[in-house]
XYZ file of C-alpha atoms in Angstrom:
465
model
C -36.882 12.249 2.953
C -34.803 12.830 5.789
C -31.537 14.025 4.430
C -27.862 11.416 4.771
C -26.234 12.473 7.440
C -23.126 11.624 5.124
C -23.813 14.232 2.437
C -21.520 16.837 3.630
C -17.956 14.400 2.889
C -16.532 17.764 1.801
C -12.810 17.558 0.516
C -11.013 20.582 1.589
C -8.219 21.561 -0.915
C -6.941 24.690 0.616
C -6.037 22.694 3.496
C -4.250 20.194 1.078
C -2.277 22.866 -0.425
C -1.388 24.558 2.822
C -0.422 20.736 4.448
C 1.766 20.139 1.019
C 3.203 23.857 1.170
C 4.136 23.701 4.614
C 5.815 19.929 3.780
C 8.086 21.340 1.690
C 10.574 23.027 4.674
C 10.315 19.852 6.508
C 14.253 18.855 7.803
C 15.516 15.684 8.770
C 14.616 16.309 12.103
C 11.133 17.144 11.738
C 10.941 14.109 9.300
C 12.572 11.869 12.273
C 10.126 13.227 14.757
C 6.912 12.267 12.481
C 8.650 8.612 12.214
C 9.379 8.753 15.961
C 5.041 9.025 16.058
C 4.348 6.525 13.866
C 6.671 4.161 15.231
C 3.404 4.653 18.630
C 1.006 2.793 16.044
C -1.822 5.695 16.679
C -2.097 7.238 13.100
C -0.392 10.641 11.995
C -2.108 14.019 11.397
C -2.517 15.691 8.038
C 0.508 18.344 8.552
C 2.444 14.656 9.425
C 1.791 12.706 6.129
C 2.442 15.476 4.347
C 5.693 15.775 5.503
C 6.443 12.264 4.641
C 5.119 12.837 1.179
C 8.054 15.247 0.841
C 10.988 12.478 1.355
C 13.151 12.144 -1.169
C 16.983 11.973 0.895
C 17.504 7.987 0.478
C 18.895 7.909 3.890
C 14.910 9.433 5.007
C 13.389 7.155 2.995
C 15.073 3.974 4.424
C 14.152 5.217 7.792
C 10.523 5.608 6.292
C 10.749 2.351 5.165
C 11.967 0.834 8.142
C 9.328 2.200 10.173
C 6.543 0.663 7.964
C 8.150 -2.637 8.103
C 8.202 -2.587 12.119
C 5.018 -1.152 12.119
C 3.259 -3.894 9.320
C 4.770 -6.589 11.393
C 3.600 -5.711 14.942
C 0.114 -5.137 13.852
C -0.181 -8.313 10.931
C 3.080 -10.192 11.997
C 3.951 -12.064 8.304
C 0.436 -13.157 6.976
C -0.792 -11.943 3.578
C -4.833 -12.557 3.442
C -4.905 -14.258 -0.067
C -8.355 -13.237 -2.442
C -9.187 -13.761 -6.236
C -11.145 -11.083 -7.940
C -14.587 -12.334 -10.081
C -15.623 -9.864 -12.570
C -19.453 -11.620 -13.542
C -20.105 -8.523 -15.889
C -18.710 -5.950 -18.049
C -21.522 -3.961 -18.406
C -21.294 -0.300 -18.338
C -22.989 3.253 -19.210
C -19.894 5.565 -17.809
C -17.566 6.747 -20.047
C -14.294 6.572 -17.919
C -11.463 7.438 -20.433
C -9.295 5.071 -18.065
C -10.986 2.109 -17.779
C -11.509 -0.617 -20.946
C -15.288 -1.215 -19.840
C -16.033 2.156 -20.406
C -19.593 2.515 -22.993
C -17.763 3.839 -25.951
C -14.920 1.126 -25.927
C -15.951 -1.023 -29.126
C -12.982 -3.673 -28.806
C -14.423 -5.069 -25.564
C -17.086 -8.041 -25.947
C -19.786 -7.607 -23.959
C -20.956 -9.988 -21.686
C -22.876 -10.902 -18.160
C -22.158 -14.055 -16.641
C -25.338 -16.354 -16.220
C -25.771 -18.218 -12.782
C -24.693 -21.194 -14.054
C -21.447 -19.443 -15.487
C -21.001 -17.899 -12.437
C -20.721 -21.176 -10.895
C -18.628 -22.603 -12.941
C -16.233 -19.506 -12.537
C -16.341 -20.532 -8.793
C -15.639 -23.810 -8.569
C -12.584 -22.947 -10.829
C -11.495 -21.117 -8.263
C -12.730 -22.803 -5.417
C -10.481 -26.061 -6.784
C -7.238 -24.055 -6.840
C -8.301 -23.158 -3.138
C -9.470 -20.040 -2.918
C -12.046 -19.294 0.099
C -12.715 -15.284 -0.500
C -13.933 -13.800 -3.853
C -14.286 -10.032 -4.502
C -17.370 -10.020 -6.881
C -16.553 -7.431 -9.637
C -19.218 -6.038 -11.909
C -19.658 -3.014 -14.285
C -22.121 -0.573 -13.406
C -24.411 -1.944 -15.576
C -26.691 -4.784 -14.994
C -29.005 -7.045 -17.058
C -32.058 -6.766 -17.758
C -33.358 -7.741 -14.098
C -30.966 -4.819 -12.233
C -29.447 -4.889 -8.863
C -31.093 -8.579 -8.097
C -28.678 -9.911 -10.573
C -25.852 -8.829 -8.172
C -27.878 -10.701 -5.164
C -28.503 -13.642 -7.251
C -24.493 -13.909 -7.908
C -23.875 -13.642 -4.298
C -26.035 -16.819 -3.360
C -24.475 -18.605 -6.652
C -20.904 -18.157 -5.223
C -22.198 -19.109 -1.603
C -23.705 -21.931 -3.065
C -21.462 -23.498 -5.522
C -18.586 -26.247 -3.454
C -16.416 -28.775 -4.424
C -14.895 -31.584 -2.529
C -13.900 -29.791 0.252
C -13.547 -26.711 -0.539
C -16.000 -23.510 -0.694
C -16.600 -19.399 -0.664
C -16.587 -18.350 3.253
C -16.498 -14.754 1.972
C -17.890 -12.415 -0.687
C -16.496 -9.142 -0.843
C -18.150 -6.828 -3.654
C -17.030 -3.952 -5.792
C -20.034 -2.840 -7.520
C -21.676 0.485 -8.489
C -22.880 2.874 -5.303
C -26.349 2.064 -4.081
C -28.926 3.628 -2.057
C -29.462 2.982 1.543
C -32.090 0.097 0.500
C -30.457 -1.529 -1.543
C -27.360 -1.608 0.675
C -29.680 -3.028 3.109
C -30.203 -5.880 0.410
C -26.916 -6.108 0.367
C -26.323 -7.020 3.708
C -28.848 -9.204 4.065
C -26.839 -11.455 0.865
C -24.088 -12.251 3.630
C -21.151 -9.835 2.022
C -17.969 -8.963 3.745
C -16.898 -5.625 2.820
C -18.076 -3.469 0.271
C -15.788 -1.826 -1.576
C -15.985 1.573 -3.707
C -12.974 3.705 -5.419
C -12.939 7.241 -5.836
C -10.739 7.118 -8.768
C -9.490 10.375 -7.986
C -10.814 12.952 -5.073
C -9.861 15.670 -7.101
C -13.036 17.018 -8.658
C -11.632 18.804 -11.825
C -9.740 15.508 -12.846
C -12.807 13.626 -11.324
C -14.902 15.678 -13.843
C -12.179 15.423 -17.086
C -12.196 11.336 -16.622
C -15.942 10.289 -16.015
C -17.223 12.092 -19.356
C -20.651 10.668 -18.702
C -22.787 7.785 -16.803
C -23.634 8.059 -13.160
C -20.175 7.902 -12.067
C -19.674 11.269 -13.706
C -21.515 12.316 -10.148
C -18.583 13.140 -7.880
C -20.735 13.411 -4.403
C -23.059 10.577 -5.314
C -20.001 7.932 -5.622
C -17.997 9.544 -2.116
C -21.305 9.309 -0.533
C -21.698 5.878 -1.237
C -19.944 4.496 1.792
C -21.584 6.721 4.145
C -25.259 5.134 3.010
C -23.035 1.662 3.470
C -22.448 2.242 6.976
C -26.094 3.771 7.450
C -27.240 0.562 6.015
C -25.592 -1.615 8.752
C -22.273 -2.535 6.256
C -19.242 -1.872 8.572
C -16.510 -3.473 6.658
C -16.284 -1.161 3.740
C -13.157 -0.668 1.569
C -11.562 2.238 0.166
C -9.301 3.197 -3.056
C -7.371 5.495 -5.295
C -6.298 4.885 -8.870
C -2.740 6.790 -8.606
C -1.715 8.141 -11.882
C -4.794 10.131 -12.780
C -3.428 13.379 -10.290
C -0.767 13.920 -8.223
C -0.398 11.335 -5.528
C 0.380 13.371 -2.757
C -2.643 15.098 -3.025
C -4.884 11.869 -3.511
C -3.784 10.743 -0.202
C -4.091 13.398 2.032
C -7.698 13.715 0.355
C -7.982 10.336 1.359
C -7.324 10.841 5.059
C -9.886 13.657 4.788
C -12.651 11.054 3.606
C -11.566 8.373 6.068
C -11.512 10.710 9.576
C -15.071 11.867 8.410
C -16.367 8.079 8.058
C -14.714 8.009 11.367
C -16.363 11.242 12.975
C -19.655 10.278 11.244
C -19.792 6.291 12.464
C -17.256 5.616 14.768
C -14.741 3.742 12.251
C -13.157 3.951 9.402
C -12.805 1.824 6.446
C -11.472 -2.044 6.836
C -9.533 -1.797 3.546
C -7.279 0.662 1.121
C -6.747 -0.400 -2.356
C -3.312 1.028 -4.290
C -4.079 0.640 -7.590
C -1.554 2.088 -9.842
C -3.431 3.171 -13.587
C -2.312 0.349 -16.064
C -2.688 0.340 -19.875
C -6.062 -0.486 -20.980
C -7.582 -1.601 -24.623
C -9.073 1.664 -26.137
C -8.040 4.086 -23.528
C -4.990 6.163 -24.218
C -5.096 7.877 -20.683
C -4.484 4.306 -19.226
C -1.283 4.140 -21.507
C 0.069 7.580 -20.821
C -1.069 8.277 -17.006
C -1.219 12.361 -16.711
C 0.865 11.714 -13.476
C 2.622 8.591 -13.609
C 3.740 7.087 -9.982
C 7.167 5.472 -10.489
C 7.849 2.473 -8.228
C 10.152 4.347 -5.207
C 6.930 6.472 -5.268
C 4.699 3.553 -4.872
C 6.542 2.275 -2.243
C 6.013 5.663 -0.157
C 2.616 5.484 -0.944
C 2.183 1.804 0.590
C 4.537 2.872 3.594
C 2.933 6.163 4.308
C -0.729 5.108 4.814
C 0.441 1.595 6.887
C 2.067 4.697 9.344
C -1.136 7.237 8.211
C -3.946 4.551 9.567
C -2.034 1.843 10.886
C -4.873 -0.804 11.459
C -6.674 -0.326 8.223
C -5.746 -3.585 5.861
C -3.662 -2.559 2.369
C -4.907 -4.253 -0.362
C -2.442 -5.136 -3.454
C -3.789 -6.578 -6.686
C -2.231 -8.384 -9.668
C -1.990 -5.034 -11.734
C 1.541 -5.136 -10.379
C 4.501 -7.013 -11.312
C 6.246 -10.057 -8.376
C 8.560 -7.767 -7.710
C 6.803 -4.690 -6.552
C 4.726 -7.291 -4.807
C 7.423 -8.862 -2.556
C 8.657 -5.724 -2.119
C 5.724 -3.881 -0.556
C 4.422 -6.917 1.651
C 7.406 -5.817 3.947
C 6.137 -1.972 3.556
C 2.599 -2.230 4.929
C 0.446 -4.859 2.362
C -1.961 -7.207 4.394
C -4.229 -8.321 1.139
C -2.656 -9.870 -2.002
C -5.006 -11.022 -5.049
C -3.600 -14.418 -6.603
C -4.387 -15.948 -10.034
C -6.527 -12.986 -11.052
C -8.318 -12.665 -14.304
C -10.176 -9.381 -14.984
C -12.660 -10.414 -17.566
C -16.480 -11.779 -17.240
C -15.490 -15.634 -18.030
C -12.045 -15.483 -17.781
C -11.082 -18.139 -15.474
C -12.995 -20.799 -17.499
C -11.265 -19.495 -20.674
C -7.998 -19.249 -19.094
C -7.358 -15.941 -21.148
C -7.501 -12.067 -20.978
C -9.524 -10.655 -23.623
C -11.430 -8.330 -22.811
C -10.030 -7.514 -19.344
C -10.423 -4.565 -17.559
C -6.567 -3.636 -17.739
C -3.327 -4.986 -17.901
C -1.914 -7.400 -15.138
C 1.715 -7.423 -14.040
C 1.492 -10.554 -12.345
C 0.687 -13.821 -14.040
C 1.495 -16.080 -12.067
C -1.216 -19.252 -10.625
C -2.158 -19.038 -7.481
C 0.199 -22.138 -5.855
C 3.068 -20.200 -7.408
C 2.159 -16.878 -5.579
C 1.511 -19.390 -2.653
C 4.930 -20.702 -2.352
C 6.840 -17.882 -3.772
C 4.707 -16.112 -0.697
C 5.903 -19.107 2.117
C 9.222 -19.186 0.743
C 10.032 -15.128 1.820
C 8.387 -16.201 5.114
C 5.087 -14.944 5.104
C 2.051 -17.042 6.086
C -0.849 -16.675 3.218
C -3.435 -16.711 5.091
C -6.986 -18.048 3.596
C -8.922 -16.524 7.220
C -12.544 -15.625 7.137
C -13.206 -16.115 10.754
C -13.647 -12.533 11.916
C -16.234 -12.024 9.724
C -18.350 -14.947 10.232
C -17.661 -14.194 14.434
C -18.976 -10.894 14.256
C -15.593 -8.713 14.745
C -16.408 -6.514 12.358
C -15.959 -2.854 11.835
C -15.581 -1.255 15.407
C -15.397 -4.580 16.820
C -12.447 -5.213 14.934
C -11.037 -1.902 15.440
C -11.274 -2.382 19.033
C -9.075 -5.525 19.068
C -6.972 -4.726 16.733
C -5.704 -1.856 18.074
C -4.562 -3.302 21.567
C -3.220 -6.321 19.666
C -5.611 -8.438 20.681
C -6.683 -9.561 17.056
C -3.371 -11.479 16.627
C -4.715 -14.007 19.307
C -6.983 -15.167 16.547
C -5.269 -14.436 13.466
C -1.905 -16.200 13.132
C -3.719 -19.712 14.849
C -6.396 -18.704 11.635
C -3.598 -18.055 9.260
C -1.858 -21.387 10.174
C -4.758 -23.592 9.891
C -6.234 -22.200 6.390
C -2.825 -22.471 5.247
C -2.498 -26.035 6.211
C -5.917 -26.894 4.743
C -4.654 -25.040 1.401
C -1.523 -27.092 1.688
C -3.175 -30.283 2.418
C -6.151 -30.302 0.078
C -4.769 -27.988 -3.238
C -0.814 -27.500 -3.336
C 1.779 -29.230 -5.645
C 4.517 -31.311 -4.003
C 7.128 -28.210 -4.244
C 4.666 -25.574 -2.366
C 3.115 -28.148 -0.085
C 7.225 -29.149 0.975
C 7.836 -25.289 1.664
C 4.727 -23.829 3.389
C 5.330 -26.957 6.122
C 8.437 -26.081 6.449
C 7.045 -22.427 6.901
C 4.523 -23.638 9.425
C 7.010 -25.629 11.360
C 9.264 -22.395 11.632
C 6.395 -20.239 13.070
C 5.347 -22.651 15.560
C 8.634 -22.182 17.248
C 9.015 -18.283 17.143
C 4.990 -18.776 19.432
C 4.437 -19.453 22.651
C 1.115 -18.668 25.278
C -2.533 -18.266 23.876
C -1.577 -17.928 20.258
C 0.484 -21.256 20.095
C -1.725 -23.221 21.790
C -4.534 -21.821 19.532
C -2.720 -23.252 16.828
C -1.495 -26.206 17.745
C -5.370 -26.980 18.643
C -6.799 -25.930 14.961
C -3.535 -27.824 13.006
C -4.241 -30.656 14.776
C -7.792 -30.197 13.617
C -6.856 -29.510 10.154
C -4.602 -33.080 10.245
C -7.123 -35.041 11.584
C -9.334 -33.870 8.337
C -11.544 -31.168 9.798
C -12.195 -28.045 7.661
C -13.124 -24.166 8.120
C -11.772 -24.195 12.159
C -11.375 -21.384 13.348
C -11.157 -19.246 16.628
């Protein structure tokens, strides 16, 4: 067989250390001067994150904060894409001393959703108005394998209610081969998404004591033979807290300029998931290097300036607070209502969950508490289901074209949300919220939403432009 041409991701640490090193004598004005690039919206170099890695003077770091804010709102303006996560399987032969689901872990129950389950999980969420699912499984499957996974996909597509339905399935699941990637394609997904835990291979190797994902080039392979197999929304991730974070991200940018190099784009997505206690695994309790919350905030500001067009997703592992406080920084993806356990929606509990969530919230309380700091939650699938995907995306995106079609998108799945699913209280705020942003447009964009609202009133559904 004709070897990947994505085999060779290699992760360079000497360079890391030297980038890092070299950080370390950075001055105000050399820190000013890597700001004064960002602020251009073209993406810094390694030696350049690395030097904002090294901020610690709080008058630095509100200037670094201040240029991620300018920087998040030219490119996304104020909507936060709104998802749910649904785990249909715990499942799993690794032994990842960080994760709950790990083999070894006796106090989790396992199960695998059936179809009709899986349904039933859906329309759940489908009724509280979600329209885009990440399908989360454990890298185990039933009896009947990887079809299980395509099965799920057509059950989610499938399953509506009253108005309301899935326009997009984004999955997290184990990596695959080229083939089956192909398969994967076929089932209609938006991205597919893949963490590397950690890209430092000597943790890497500590953490994954055995399974599959114990196989370091295997899993950073994986979306390589995504992109080979015609997937070019693909999602990327860290789990800061298992090494140093500085090092993580700058490995990071290595991996995303050779998916770049090697197919012309990077990935759609980053995912900033900090390591949170869970059941059975005392690394999750005691992280062996814990990221404190001012770091956290770097990290979210630093890769919006790092790869400026790439979405930043933020899940319910972290508390409201940390939440409202890095939309602002660079977050473009907020999960909302989140359980993290095979069934859990149905149950309305969190046994068995994958770890510990900061935010509890439902999802028309994250909705309004979202509208009422002035951000437009945005519900959008249209890109997707138009084709501007990957480099298509990219291409728009980066001009500022792709706010044409987003904030008229944003508007009119918010309406629908408000309209079909929101209490009295969120439903009063997010037309307030819509009111407010039709006066700050004006040209193609207003008129773009004016057009789809008025659709939206008149009882239409899933317009889009």
């Amino acid at each position: 067989m004709k070897p990947s041409r994505n085999q060779d991701v290699v992760i360079d640490d000497a360079k890391i250390r030297d980038a890092l090193t070299a950080s370390r004598s950075a001055d105000a004005v050399r820190v000013r001067e890597v700001l004064a690039h960002a602020s251009e919206l073209k993406g810094l170099t390694a030696d350049e994150t690395a030097v904002l890695t090294g901020i610690s003077d709080p008058q630095l770091l509100g200037e670094l904060f201040e240029t991620a804010r300018k920087a998040k709102e030219e490119i996304y303006g104020r909507r936060l894409v709104i998802f749910a996560p649904l785990y249909i399987s715990n499942l799993c032969f690794n032994e990842c001393l960080y994760c709950a689901f790990r083999a070894k872990n006796k106090e989790v129950q396992r199960r695998a959703l059936s179809q009709e389950e899986i349904s039933r999980e859906v329309k759940i969420l489908v009724e509280q108005g979600h329209k885009r699912l990440l399908l989360v499984a454990g890298e185990t499957y039933p009896q009947e394998g990887f079809s299980y996974i395509l099965k799920s996909i057509e059950t989610i597509y499938d399953t509506t209610s009253g108005n309301g339905e899935v326009r997009r399935v984004n999955v997290n699941v184990a990596p695959l081969t080229v083939d089956e990637f192909r398969e994967l394609k076929a089932a209609k997904i938006g991205t597919y998404q893949v963490f590397q835990e950690t890209y430092h291979r000597e943790t890497y190797a500590n953490v994954h004591v055995s399974g599959k994902k114990r196989d370091y080039d295997w899993r950073i392979t994986s979306l390589g033979r995504a992109m080979e197999a015609g997937i070019d929304d693909v999602g990327i991730g860290v789990l800061f807290g298992l090494y140093d974070w500085r090092y993580e991200i700058l490995a990071m940018m290595q991996h995303i300029r050779h998916l770049e190099q090697n197919f012309g784009v990077g990935p759609h997505t980053i995912s900033v998931p900090r390591l949170e206690p869970a059941g059975g695994s005392d690394i999750a309790c005691n992280p062996p290097h814990p990221v404190d919350d001012v770091a956290f905030r770097k990290i979210v500001a630093i890769l919006r300036l790092t790869v400026p067009y790439t979405g930043i997703i933020m899940s319910t592992r972290e508390t409201p607070n940390i939440r409202r406080e890095t939309f602002a920084l660079g977050v473009s993806q907020i999960s909302a209502g989140s359980r993290t356990n095979p069934g859990g929606y149905a149950k309305d509990e969190q046994d068995s969950s994958q770890f510990s969530l900061g935010d509890h919230r439902p999802i028309d309380e994250v909705i309004r508490d979202v509208a009422a700091l002035g951000y437009i939650p945005s519900f959008c699938t249209g890109c997707y289901r138009l084709g501007r995907t990957g480099a298509d995306f990219m291409d728009l995106a980066k001009p500022g074209a792709i706010k044409d079609h987003c904030n008229p998108n944003a508007l009119s799945t918010f309406l629908e949300y408000l309209m079909d699913y929101a209490s009295p209280e969120t439903k009063q705020t997010g037309m307030k919220l819509i009111d407010d942003t039709l006066k700050t447009m004006s040209g193609t964009p207003y008129t773009r939403s004016q057009k789809l609202l008025e659709q939206v009133h008149a009882g239409k559904r899933d317009v889009y432009c």
